[in-house]
Amino acid sequence: MHPQRYLLKFYYIGKKKYHGSQRQHRVLTIEDCIIKALKEKCYINTIESSGFEVASRTDKLVSARGAVFSVTTEKRPILMEINTALPREIGIWAHATVPTNFLSRFNALQRHYKYIMPIIGLKKYKNIDFKLMQKACDILIGTHNFSNFAKKDNSVSLNKRTIDSIKMRITSDFLIFDFKSRAFLRQQIRRMLKKILELGVGDITYSDFLELFDSSKSISYQPLRPDGLILWDIIYPENIKFKVDKKSKERMLSFFSEQEEKFVLKNFLFKLLRSHNNY
């Protein structure tokens, strides 16, 4: 079989043992596991010869539902075969054929992230101004210099990005944000949300928030915690058709169900312990 380039869609859970998604020296990452599985199942020999590339990088403890990597191989992908060489918290569930020169990172049209914030963590604040938080979301949409909303990175020369949309949704248990853009700066979403939350609880004023758009000033602060962030999906041109593998999808959903049951029980345990505090 002649070499063919593929896009493969995969999920992962950002456990503590993984130092983010991107390959690094002497520490375990999500990419390390995928590359090892591809080599073990004889899909690639080396990273260089296969043109292996991941479309989006995430920090430690960040998870993904629809991450994507591209690879060139002579072997037609059988996703469950690759998945047998992966831990349960990582799995490939769809693939598409693409032209030889297709790059998963630079040919992506849009990246969609979700951030999940538990309402219980906000109960210590009184009178949260959700309308003002929504106003902040709205003003972030469009093209801006986001240098004060991102981690300082000397390898990035241009800090302008265009945000397509930001949506905020409130449920009984969570505050859920959806961010869509072709590309984000490092920690951009978590830093934007840090300031949106500070604005909502009254720690900063709206004028303070607007000051962050002034790139002549350097404003330092820590981002929100990473474990609430999920790389939800990556969008490609309409002619790229992903085929979902039924067994791989079942494997993924089965793992999600098991984890959901595990954490629902643990969540209820602590809720029960907290409610009976008459010691």
PDB file of C-alpha atoms in Angstrom:
ATOM      1  CA  MET A   1       0.000   0.000   0.000  1.00  0.00           C
ATOM      2  CA  HIS A   2       1.258   3.485  -0.880  1.00  0.00           C
ATOM      3  CA  PRO A   3       1.721   6.011   1.939  1.00  0.00           C
ATOM      4  CA  GLN A   4      -1.487   7.870   2.832  1.00  0.00           C
ATOM      5  CA  ARG A   5      -1.973  10.828   5.139  1.00  0.00           C
ATOM      6  CA  TYR A   6      -4.702  10.687   7.785  1.00  0.00           C
ATOM      7  CA  LEU A   7      -6.309  12.850  10.405  1.00  0.00           C
ATOM      8  CA  LEU A   8      -7.171  10.961  13.597  1.00  0.00           C
ATOM      9  CA  LYS A   9      -9.505  12.320  16.255  1.00  0.00           C
ATOM     10  CA  PHE A  10      -8.819  11.352  19.867  1.00  0.00           C
ATOM     11  CA  TYR A  11      -9.768  12.031  23.479  1.00  0.00           C
ATOM     12  CA  TYR A  12      -7.700  12.131  26.640  1.00  0.00           C
ATOM     13  CA  ILE A  13      -8.162  12.857  30.326  1.00  0.00           C
ATOM     14  CA  GLY A  14      -5.553  15.174  31.819  1.00  0.00           C
ATOM     15  CA  LYS A  15      -4.326  13.019  34.681  1.00  0.00           C
ATOM     16  CA  LYS A  16      -1.546  14.214  36.987  1.00  0.00           C
ATOM     17  CA  LYS A  17       0.962  11.744  35.548  1.00  0.00           C
ATOM     18  CA  TYR A  18       0.845  13.488  32.154  1.00  0.00           C
ATOM     19  CA  HIS A  19       2.833  16.709  31.783  1.00  0.00           C
ATOM     20  CA  GLY A  20       0.501  18.148  29.156  1.00  0.00           C
ATOM     21  CA  SER A  21      -0.130  16.943  25.618  1.00  0.00           C
ATOM     22  CA  GLN A  22       3.080  18.056  23.868  1.00  0.00           C
ATOM     23  CA  ARG A  23       6.260  15.939  23.837  1.00  0.00           C
ATOM     24  CA  GLN A  24       8.886  17.050  26.375  1.00  0.00           C
ATOM     25  CA  HIS A  25      12.223  15.738  27.573  1.00  0.00           C
ATOM     26  CA  ARG A  26      12.177  13.150  30.367  1.00  0.00           C
ATOM     27  CA  VAL A  27       8.510  13.496  31.329  1.00  0.00           C
ATOM     28  CA  LEU A  28       5.421  11.559  30.213  1.00  0.00           C
ATOM     29  CA  THR A  29       2.936  13.304  27.908  1.00  0.00           C
ATOM     30  CA  ILE A  30      -0.163  12.382  25.906  1.00  0.00           C
ATOM     31  CA  GLU A  31       1.809  12.506  22.636  1.00  0.00           C
ATOM     32  CA  ASP A  32       4.367  10.034  24.030  1.00  0.00           C
ATOM     33  CA  CYS A  33       1.610   7.459  24.573  1.00  0.00           C
ATOM     34  CA  ILE A  34       0.162   7.923  21.076  1.00  0.00           C
ATOM     35  CA  ILE A  35       3.543   7.728  19.339  1.00  0.00           C
ATOM     36  CA  LYS A  36       4.463   4.617  21.325  1.00  0.00           C
ATOM     37  CA  ALA A  37       1.164   2.955  20.313  1.00  0.00           C
ATOM     38  CA  LEU A  38       1.632   3.859  16.631  1.00  0.00           C
ATOM     39  CA  LYS A  39       5.146   2.379  16.674  1.00  0.00           C
ATOM     40  CA  GLU A  40       4.093  -0.713  18.607  1.00  0.00           C
ATOM     41  CA  LYS A  41       1.335  -1.475  16.070  1.00  0.00           C
ATOM     42  CA  CYS A  42       3.705  -0.793  13.120  1.00  0.00           C
ATOM     43  CA  TYR A  43       1.980   2.329  11.781  1.00  0.00           C
ATOM     44  CA  ILE A  44       5.112   4.485  11.928  1.00  0.00           C
ATOM     45  CA  ASN A  45       8.871   4.008  12.304  1.00  0.00           C
ATOM     46  CA  THR A  46       9.900   7.516  13.287  1.00  0.00           C
ATOM     47  CA  ILE A  47       8.130  10.795  14.056  1.00  0.00           C
ATOM     48  CA  GLU A  48      10.037  12.542  11.271  1.00  0.00           C
ATOM     49  CA  SER A  49       9.324  10.041   8.473  1.00  0.00           C
ATOM     50  CA  SER A  50       5.602   9.914   9.341  1.00  0.00           C
ATOM     51  CA  GLY A  51       5.112  13.676   9.567  1.00  0.00           C
ATOM     52  CA  PHE A  52       3.354  13.178  12.909  1.00  0.00           C
ATOM     53  CA  GLU A  53       1.751  16.444  14.044  1.00  0.00           C
ATOM     54  CA  VAL A  54      -0.808  17.303  16.724  1.00  0.00           C
ATOM     55  CA  ALA A  55      -3.286  20.092  15.917  1.00  0.00           C
ATOM     56  CA  SER A  56      -3.453  21.711  19.355  1.00  0.00           C
ATOM     57  CA  ARG A  57      -1.319  21.698  22.486  1.00  0.00           C
ATOM     58  CA  THR A  58      -2.735  21.679  26.000  1.00  0.00           C
ATOM     59  CA  ASP A  59      -1.230  22.148  29.452  1.00  0.00           C
ATOM     60  CA  LYS A  60      -1.026  19.632  32.268  1.00  0.00           C
ATOM     61  CA  LEU A  61      -4.443  18.546  33.649  1.00  0.00           C
ATOM     62  CA  VAL A  62      -6.344  19.836  30.594  1.00  0.00           C
ATOM     63  CA  SER A  63      -8.527  17.195  28.902  1.00  0.00           C
ATOM     64  CA  ALA A  64      -9.788  16.729  25.339  1.00  0.00           C
ATOM     65  CA  ARG A  65     -12.765  15.190  23.589  1.00  0.00           C
ATOM     66  CA  GLY A  66     -11.934  16.073  19.969  1.00  0.00           C
ATOM     67  CA  ALA A  67      -8.169  16.547  19.699  1.00  0.00           C
ATOM     68  CA  VAL A  68      -6.631  15.713  16.306  1.00  0.00           C
ATOM     69  CA  PHE A  69      -3.281  14.551  14.965  1.00  0.00           C
ATOM     70  CA  SER A  70      -2.085  13.921  11.412  1.00  0.00           C
ATOM     71  CA  VAL A  71       0.213  11.138  10.291  1.00  0.00           C
ATOM     72  CA  THR A  72       1.400   9.476   7.071  1.00  0.00           C
ATOM     73  CA  THR A  73       1.434   5.680   7.032  1.00  0.00           C
ATOM     74  CA  GLU A  74       1.345   2.768   4.601  1.00  0.00           C
ATOM     75  CA  LYS A  75      -1.019   0.898   6.908  1.00  0.00           C
ATOM     76  CA  ARG A  76      -4.748   1.638   6.866  1.00  0.00           C
ATOM     77  CA  PRO A  77      -5.736   2.722  10.392  1.00  0.00           C
ATOM     78  CA  ILE A  78      -7.650   0.181  12.439  1.00  0.00           C
ATOM     79  CA  LEU A  79      -8.501   2.324  15.424  1.00  0.00           C
ATOM     80  CA  MET A  80      -9.244  -0.403  17.949  1.00  0.00           C
ATOM     81  CA  GLU A  81      -5.902  -2.007  17.125  1.00  0.00           C
ATOM     82  CA  ILE A  82      -4.139   1.224  18.097  1.00  0.00           C
ATOM     83  CA  ASN A  83      -6.387   1.680  21.135  1.00  0.00           C
ATOM     84  CA  THR A  84      -5.321  -1.680  22.569  1.00  0.00           C
ATOM     85  CA  ALA A  85      -1.854  -0.159  23.007  1.00  0.00           C
ATOM     86  CA  LEU A  86      -3.224   2.935  24.772  1.00  0.00           C
ATOM     87  CA  PRO A  87      -4.351   3.425  28.393  1.00  0.00           C
ATOM     88  CA  ARG A  88      -8.124   3.763  28.858  1.00  0.00           C
ATOM     89  CA  GLU A  89      -7.879   7.524  29.482  1.00  0.00           C
ATOM     90  CA  ILE A  90      -6.583   8.020  25.908  1.00  0.00           C
ATOM     91  CA  GLY A  91      -8.335   6.795  22.774  1.00  0.00           C
ATOM     92  CA  ILE A  92      -8.679   7.389  19.038  1.00  0.00           C
ATOM     93  CA  TRP A  93     -12.299   7.334  17.824  1.00  0.00           C
ATOM     94  CA  ALA A  94     -12.485   8.739  14.256  1.00  0.00           C
ATOM     95  CA  HIS A  95     -10.296   9.234  11.186  1.00  0.00           C
ATOM     96  CA  ALA A  96     -10.282  10.925   7.780  1.00  0.00           C
ATOM     97  CA  THR A  97      -8.059  10.707   4.697  1.00  0.00           C
ATOM     98  CA  VAL A  98      -6.387  13.961   3.642  1.00  0.00           C
ATOM     99  CA  PRO A  99      -3.900  15.145   0.973  1.00  0.00           C
ATOM    100  CA  THR A 100      -0.211  14.377   1.469  1.00  0.00           C
ATOM    101  CA  ASN A 101       0.684  17.949   2.420  1.00  0.00           C
ATOM    102  CA  PHE A 102      -2.222  18.416   4.864  1.00  0.00           C
ATOM    103  CA  LEU A 103      -1.248  19.707   8.321  1.00  0.00           C
ATOM    104  CA  SER A 104      -3.590  19.098  11.234  1.00  0.00           C
ATOM    105  CA  ARG A 105      -2.440  22.250  13.003  1.00  0.00           C
ATOM    106  CA  PHE A 106      -2.313  24.883  10.263  1.00  0.00           C
ATOM    107  CA  ASN A 107      -5.244  23.626   8.168  1.00  0.00           C
ATOM    108  CA  ALA A 108      -7.655  23.768  11.109  1.00  0.00           C
ATOM    109  CA  LEU A 109     -10.393  26.383  10.694  1.00  0.00           C
ATOM    110  CA  GLN A 110     -11.527  26.638  14.292  1.00  0.00           C
ATOM    111  CA  ARG A 111     -10.805  25.316  17.766  1.00  0.00           C
ATOM    112  CA  HIS A 112     -13.593  24.890  20.308  1.00  0.00           C
ATOM    113  CA  TYR A 113     -12.828  24.778  24.024  1.00  0.00           C
ATOM    114  CA  LYS A 114     -15.154  24.407  26.991  1.00  0.00           C
ATOM    115  CA  TYR A 115     -14.434  25.489  30.538  1.00  0.00           C
ATOM    116  CA  ILE A 116     -16.487  23.993  33.373  1.00  0.00           C
ATOM    117  CA  MET A 117     -16.697  25.902  36.655  1.00  0.00           C
ATOM    118  CA  PRO A 118     -18.551  24.314  39.632  1.00  0.00           C
ATOM    119  CA  ILE A 119     -21.217  26.605  41.088  1.00  0.00           C
ATOM    120  CA  ILE A 120     -20.393  25.329  44.591  1.00  0.00           C
ATOM    121  CA  GLY A 121     -17.023  27.073  44.332  1.00  0.00           C
ATOM    122  CA  LEU A 122     -18.784  30.401  43.737  1.00  0.00           C
ATOM    123  CA  LYS A 123     -21.182  30.201  46.699  1.00  0.00           C
ATOM    124  CA  LYS A 124     -18.721  32.051  48.950  1.00  0.00           C
ATOM    125  CA  TYR A 125     -19.317  35.143  46.813  1.00  0.00           C
ATOM    126  CA  LYS A 126     -22.444  37.255  47.216  1.00  0.00           C
ATOM    127  CA  ASN A 127     -24.225  39.051  44.387  1.00  0.00           C
ATOM    128  CA  ILE A 128     -22.202  37.763  41.433  1.00  0.00           C
ATOM    129  CA  ASP A 129     -22.868  40.030  38.456  1.00  0.00           C
ATOM    130  CA  PHE A 130     -23.441  37.530  35.640  1.00  0.00           C
ATOM    131  CA  LYS A 131     -24.618  40.284  33.282  1.00  0.00           C
ATOM    132  CA  LEU A 132     -21.304  42.084  33.697  1.00  0.00           C
ATOM    133  CA  MET A 133     -19.480  38.799  33.088  1.00  0.00           C
ATOM    134  CA  GLN A 134     -21.463  38.360  29.871  1.00  0.00           C
ATOM    135  CA  LYS A 135     -20.582  41.938  28.881  1.00  0.00           C
ATOM    136  CA  ALA A 136     -16.897  41.080  29.348  1.00  0.00           C
ATOM    137  CA  CYS A 137     -17.320  37.978  27.194  1.00  0.00           C
ATOM    138  CA  ASP A 138     -18.925  40.057  24.443  1.00  0.00           C
ATOM    139  CA  ILE A 139     -16.135  42.649  24.351  1.00  0.00           C
ATOM    140  CA  LEU A 140     -13.496  39.918  24.055  1.00  0.00           C
ATOM    141  CA  ILE A 141     -15.059  38.710  20.792  1.00  0.00           C
ATOM    142  CA  GLY A 142     -13.259  39.966  17.683  1.00  0.00           C
ATOM    143  CA  THR A 143      -9.617  40.769  16.910  1.00  0.00           C
ATOM    144  CA  HIS A 144      -7.510  42.156  19.761  1.00  0.00           C
ATOM    145  CA  ASN A 145      -4.002  42.119  21.151  1.00  0.00           C
ATOM    146  CA  PHE A 146      -4.374  39.502  23.905  1.00  0.00           C
ATOM    147  CA  SER A 147      -0.853  39.824  25.374  1.00  0.00           C
ATOM    148  CA  ASN A 148      -2.275  40.648  28.829  1.00  0.00           C
ATOM    149  CA  PHE A 149      -4.613  37.653  28.592  1.00  0.00           C
ATOM    150  CA  ALA A 150      -1.871  35.103  27.887  1.00  0.00           C
ATOM    151  CA  LYS A 151       1.267  33.630  29.358  1.00  0.00           C
ATOM    152  CA  LYS A 152       4.375  35.498  28.262  1.00  0.00           C
ATOM    153  CA  ASP A 153       5.988  33.521  25.449  1.00  0.00           C
ATOM    154  CA  ASN A 154       9.119  34.796  23.688  1.00  0.00           C
ATOM    155  CA  SER A 155       8.548  32.365  20.813  1.00  0.00           C
ATOM    156  CA  VAL A 156       5.317  34.188  19.898  1.00  0.00           C
ATOM    157  CA  SER A 157       5.922  37.452  18.028  1.00  0.00           C
ATOM    158  CA  LEU A 158       2.288  38.354  17.364  1.00  0.00           C
ATOM    159  CA  ASN A 159      -0.234  38.410  20.198  1.00  0.00           C
ATOM    160  CA  LYS A 160      -3.233  39.346  18.064  1.00  0.00           C
ATOM    161  CA  ARG A 161      -5.948  36.719  17.851  1.00  0.00           C
ATOM    162  CA  THR A 162      -9.556  36.696  16.650  1.00  0.00           C
ATOM    163  CA  ILE A 163     -12.190  35.158  18.897  1.00  0.00           C
ATOM    164  CA  ASP A 164     -15.242  34.004  16.931  1.00  0.00           C
ATOM    165  CA  SER A 165     -17.586  33.501  19.868  1.00  0.00           C
ATOM    166  CA  ILE A 166     -17.825  33.170  23.644  1.00  0.00           C
ATOM    167  CA  LYS A 167     -20.947  31.736  25.245  1.00  0.00           C
ATOM    168  CA  MET A 168     -21.710  31.524  28.946  1.00  0.00           C
ATOM    169  CA  ARG A 169     -24.326  29.147  30.312  1.00  0.00           C
ATOM    170  CA  ILE A 170     -25.488  28.679  33.907  1.00  0.00           C
ATOM    171  CA  THR A 171     -26.876  25.333  35.093  1.00  0.00           C
ATOM    172  CA  SER A 172     -27.876  24.265  38.595  1.00  0.00           C
ATOM    173  CA  ASP A 173     -24.391  22.892  39.266  1.00  0.00           C
ATOM    174  CA  PHE A 174     -22.013  24.502  36.792  1.00  0.00           C
ATOM    175  CA  LEU A 175     -21.023  27.640  34.950  1.00  0.00           C
ATOM    176  CA  ILE A 176     -20.088  26.536  31.416  1.00  0.00           C
ATOM    177  CA  PHE A 177     -18.151  28.627  28.907  1.00  0.00           C
ATOM    178  CA  ASP A 178     -17.638  27.897  25.200  1.00  0.00           C
ATOM    179  CA  PHE A 179     -14.770  29.582  23.352  1.00  0.00           C
ATOM    180  CA  LYS A 180     -14.295  29.366  19.577  1.00  0.00           C
ATOM    181  CA  SER A 181     -11.361  30.725  17.586  1.00  0.00           C
ATOM    182  CA  ARG A 182      -8.957  29.609  14.897  1.00  0.00           C
ATOM    183  CA  ALA A 183      -6.126  29.831  17.429  1.00  0.00           C
ATOM    184  CA  PHE A 184      -5.516  30.801  21.037  1.00  0.00           C
ATOM    185  CA  LEU A 185      -2.401  31.991  22.839  1.00  0.00           C
ATOM    186  CA  ARG A 186      -0.987  29.904  25.674  1.00  0.00           C
ATOM    187  CA  GLN A 187      -3.241  29.991  28.765  1.00  0.00           C
ATOM    188  CA  GLN A 188      -5.411  32.600  27.004  1.00  0.00           C
ATOM    189  CA  ILE A 189      -8.750  31.036  27.896  1.00  0.00           C
ATOM    190  CA  ARG A 190      -7.875  30.438  31.542  1.00  0.00           C
ATOM    191  CA  ARG A 191      -6.516  33.962  31.943  1.00  0.00           C
ATOM    192  CA  MET A 192      -9.513  35.591  30.256  1.00  0.00           C
ATOM    193  CA  LEU A 193     -11.795  33.623  32.549  1.00  0.00           C
ATOM    194  CA  LYS A 194      -9.774  34.622  35.616  1.00  0.00           C
ATOM    195  CA  LYS A 195     -10.479  38.283  34.862  1.00  0.00           C
ATOM    196  CA  ILE A 196     -14.101  37.655  33.841  1.00  0.00           C
ATOM    197  CA  LEU A 197     -14.675  35.942  37.210  1.00  0.00           C
ATOM    198  CA  GLU A 198     -12.859  38.688  39.137  1.00  0.00           C
ATOM    199  CA  LEU A 199     -15.087  41.216  37.393  1.00  0.00           C
ATOM    200  CA  GLY A 200     -18.231  39.259  38.255  1.00  0.00           C
ATOM    201  CA  VAL A 201     -17.415  38.949  41.963  1.00  0.00           C
ATOM    202  CA  GLY A 202     -16.319  42.575  42.263  1.00  0.00           C
ATOM    203  CA  ASP A 203     -12.571  42.095  42.722  1.00  0.00           C
ATOM    204  CA  ILE A 204     -11.903  44.382  39.738  1.00  0.00           C
ATOM    205  CA  THR A 205     -13.918  47.098  38.012  1.00  0.00           C
ATOM    206  CA  TYR A 206     -14.971  47.193  34.374  1.00  0.00           C
ATOM    207  CA  SER A 207     -12.348  49.918  33.814  1.00  0.00           C
ATOM    208  CA  ASP A 208      -9.715  47.538  35.253  1.00  0.00           C
ATOM    209  CA  PHE A 209     -10.879  44.890  32.805  1.00  0.00           C
ATOM    210  CA  LEU A 210     -10.651  47.252  29.822  1.00  0.00           C
ATOM    211  CA  GLU A 211      -7.122  48.222  30.871  1.00  0.00           C
ATOM    212  CA  LEU A 212      -6.018  44.678  30.016  1.00  0.00           C
ATOM    213  CA  PHE A 213      -6.481  45.496  26.323  1.00  0.00           C
ATOM    214  CA  ASP A 214      -3.665  48.061  26.585  1.00  0.00           C
ATOM    215  CA  SER A 215      -0.696  46.050  25.290  1.00  0.00           C
ATOM    216  CA  SER A 216       1.755  48.804  26.285  1.00  0.00           C
ATOM    217  CA  LYS A 217       1.189  47.690  29.885  1.00  0.00           C
ATOM    218  CA  SER A 218       2.334  44.367  31.277  1.00  0.00           C
ATOM    219  CA  ILE A 219      -0.150  42.999  33.815  1.00  0.00           C
ATOM    220  CA  SER A 220       0.829  39.799  35.616  1.00  0.00           C
ATOM    221  CA  TYR A 221      -1.536  37.347  37.339  1.00  0.00           C
ATOM    222  CA  GLN A 222      -2.222  33.623  37.567  1.00  0.00           C
ATOM    223  CA  PRO A 223      -4.768  31.822  35.351  1.00  0.00           C
ATOM    224  CA  LEU A 224      -7.693  29.722  36.538  1.00  0.00           C
ATOM    225  CA  ARG A 225      -6.960  26.063  37.328  1.00  0.00           C
ATOM    226  CA  PRO A 226      -6.400  23.881  34.250  1.00  0.00           C
ATOM    227  CA  ASP A 227      -8.571  20.872  35.097  1.00  0.00           C
ATOM    228  CA  GLY A 228     -11.801  22.656  34.113  1.00  0.00           C
ATOM    229  CA  LEU A 229     -10.628  23.135  30.513  1.00  0.00           C
ATOM    230  CA  ILE A 230     -11.575  20.750  27.699  1.00  0.00           C
ATOM    231  CA  LEU A 231     -10.485  20.838  24.051  1.00  0.00           C
ATOM    232  CA  TRP A 232     -13.942  20.016  22.745  1.00  0.00           C
ATOM    233  CA  ASP A 233     -13.457  19.924  18.974  1.00  0.00           C
ATOM    234  CA  ILE A 234     -11.342  21.094  16.035  1.00  0.00           C
ATOM    235  CA  ILE A 235     -13.132  22.115  12.839  1.00  0.00           C
ATOM    236  CA  TYR A 236     -11.758  21.464   9.323  1.00  0.00           C
ATOM    237  CA  PRO A 237     -12.995  22.299   5.805  1.00  0.00           C
ATOM    238  CA  GLU A 238     -16.283  20.589   4.867  1.00  0.00           C
ATOM    239  CA  ASN A 239     -14.564  18.261   2.380  1.00  0.00           C
ATOM    240  CA  ILE A 240     -12.721  16.564   5.264  1.00  0.00           C
ATOM    241  CA  LYS A 241     -15.055  13.767   6.325  1.00  0.00           C
ATOM    242  CA  PHE A 242     -14.321  12.019   9.617  1.00  0.00           C
ATOM    243  CA  LYS A 243     -15.497   8.436   9.930  1.00  0.00           C
ATOM    244  CA  VAL A 244     -16.385   7.427  13.488  1.00  0.00           C
ATOM    245  CA  ASP A 245     -15.299   3.923  14.455  1.00  0.00           C
ATOM    246  CA  LYS A 246     -18.183   2.248  16.283  1.00  0.00           C
ATOM    247  CA  LYS A 247     -16.132   0.036  18.623  1.00  0.00           C
ATOM    248  CA  SER A 248     -13.712   2.834  19.466  1.00  0.00           C
ATOM    249  CA  LYS A 249     -16.604   5.160  20.262  1.00  0.00           C
ATOM    250  CA  GLU A 250     -18.131   2.483  22.519  1.00  0.00           C
ATOM    251  CA  ARG A 251     -14.771   2.124  24.283  1.00  0.00           C
ATOM    252  CA  MET A 252     -14.648   5.879  24.845  1.00  0.00           C
ATOM    253  CA  LEU A 253     -18.237   6.186  26.107  1.00  0.00           C
ATOM    254  CA  SER A 254     -17.829   3.151  28.347  1.00  0.00           C
ATOM    255  CA  PHE A 255     -14.795   4.743  29.986  1.00  0.00           C
ATOM    256  CA  PHE A 256     -16.642   8.047  30.435  1.00  0.00           C
ATOM    257  CA  SER A 257     -19.591   6.236  32.052  1.00  0.00           C
ATOM    258  CA  GLU A 258     -17.326   4.361  34.457  1.00  0.00           C
ATOM    259  CA  GLN A 259     -15.584   7.577  35.496  1.00  0.00           C
ATOM    260  CA  GLU A 260     -18.870   9.438  35.845  1.00  0.00           C
ATOM    261  CA  GLU A 261     -20.242   6.767  38.194  1.00  0.00           C
ATOM    262  CA  LYS A 262     -17.020   6.772  40.214  1.00  0.00           C
ATOM    263  CA  PHE A 263     -17.008  10.530  40.717  1.00  0.00           C
ATOM    264  CA  VAL A 264     -20.768  10.853  41.277  1.00  0.00           C
ATOM    265  CA  LEU A 265     -20.430   8.467  44.204  1.00  0.00           C
ATOM    266  CA  LYS A 266     -17.427  10.350  45.576  1.00  0.00           C
ATOM    267  CA  ASN A 267     -19.188  13.689  45.100  1.00  0.00           C
ATOM    268  CA  PHE A 268     -22.269  12.464  46.992  1.00  0.00           C
ATOM    269  CA  LEU A 269     -20.069  11.054  49.768  1.00  0.00           C
ATOM    270  CA  PHE A 270     -18.507  14.458  50.457  1.00  0.00           C
ATOM    271  CA  LYS A 271     -21.849  16.221  50.116  1.00  0.00           C
ATOM    272  CA  LEU A 272     -23.272  13.846  52.725  1.00  0.00           C
ATOM    273  CA  LEU A 273     -20.312  14.350  55.068  1.00  0.00           C
ATOM    274  CA  ARG A 274     -20.558  18.127  54.703  1.00  0.00           C
ATOM    275  CA  SER A 275     -24.301  18.211  55.419  1.00  0.00           C
ATOM    276  CA  HIS A 276     -23.972  16.231  58.667  1.00  0.00           C
ATOM    277  CA  ASN A 277     -21.677  18.546  60.564  1.00  0.00           C
ATOM    278  CA  ASN A 278     -23.187  18.231  64.071  1.00  0.00           C
ATOM    279  CA  TYR A 279     -20.099  16.688  65.642  1.00  0.00           C
TER     280      TYR A 279
END
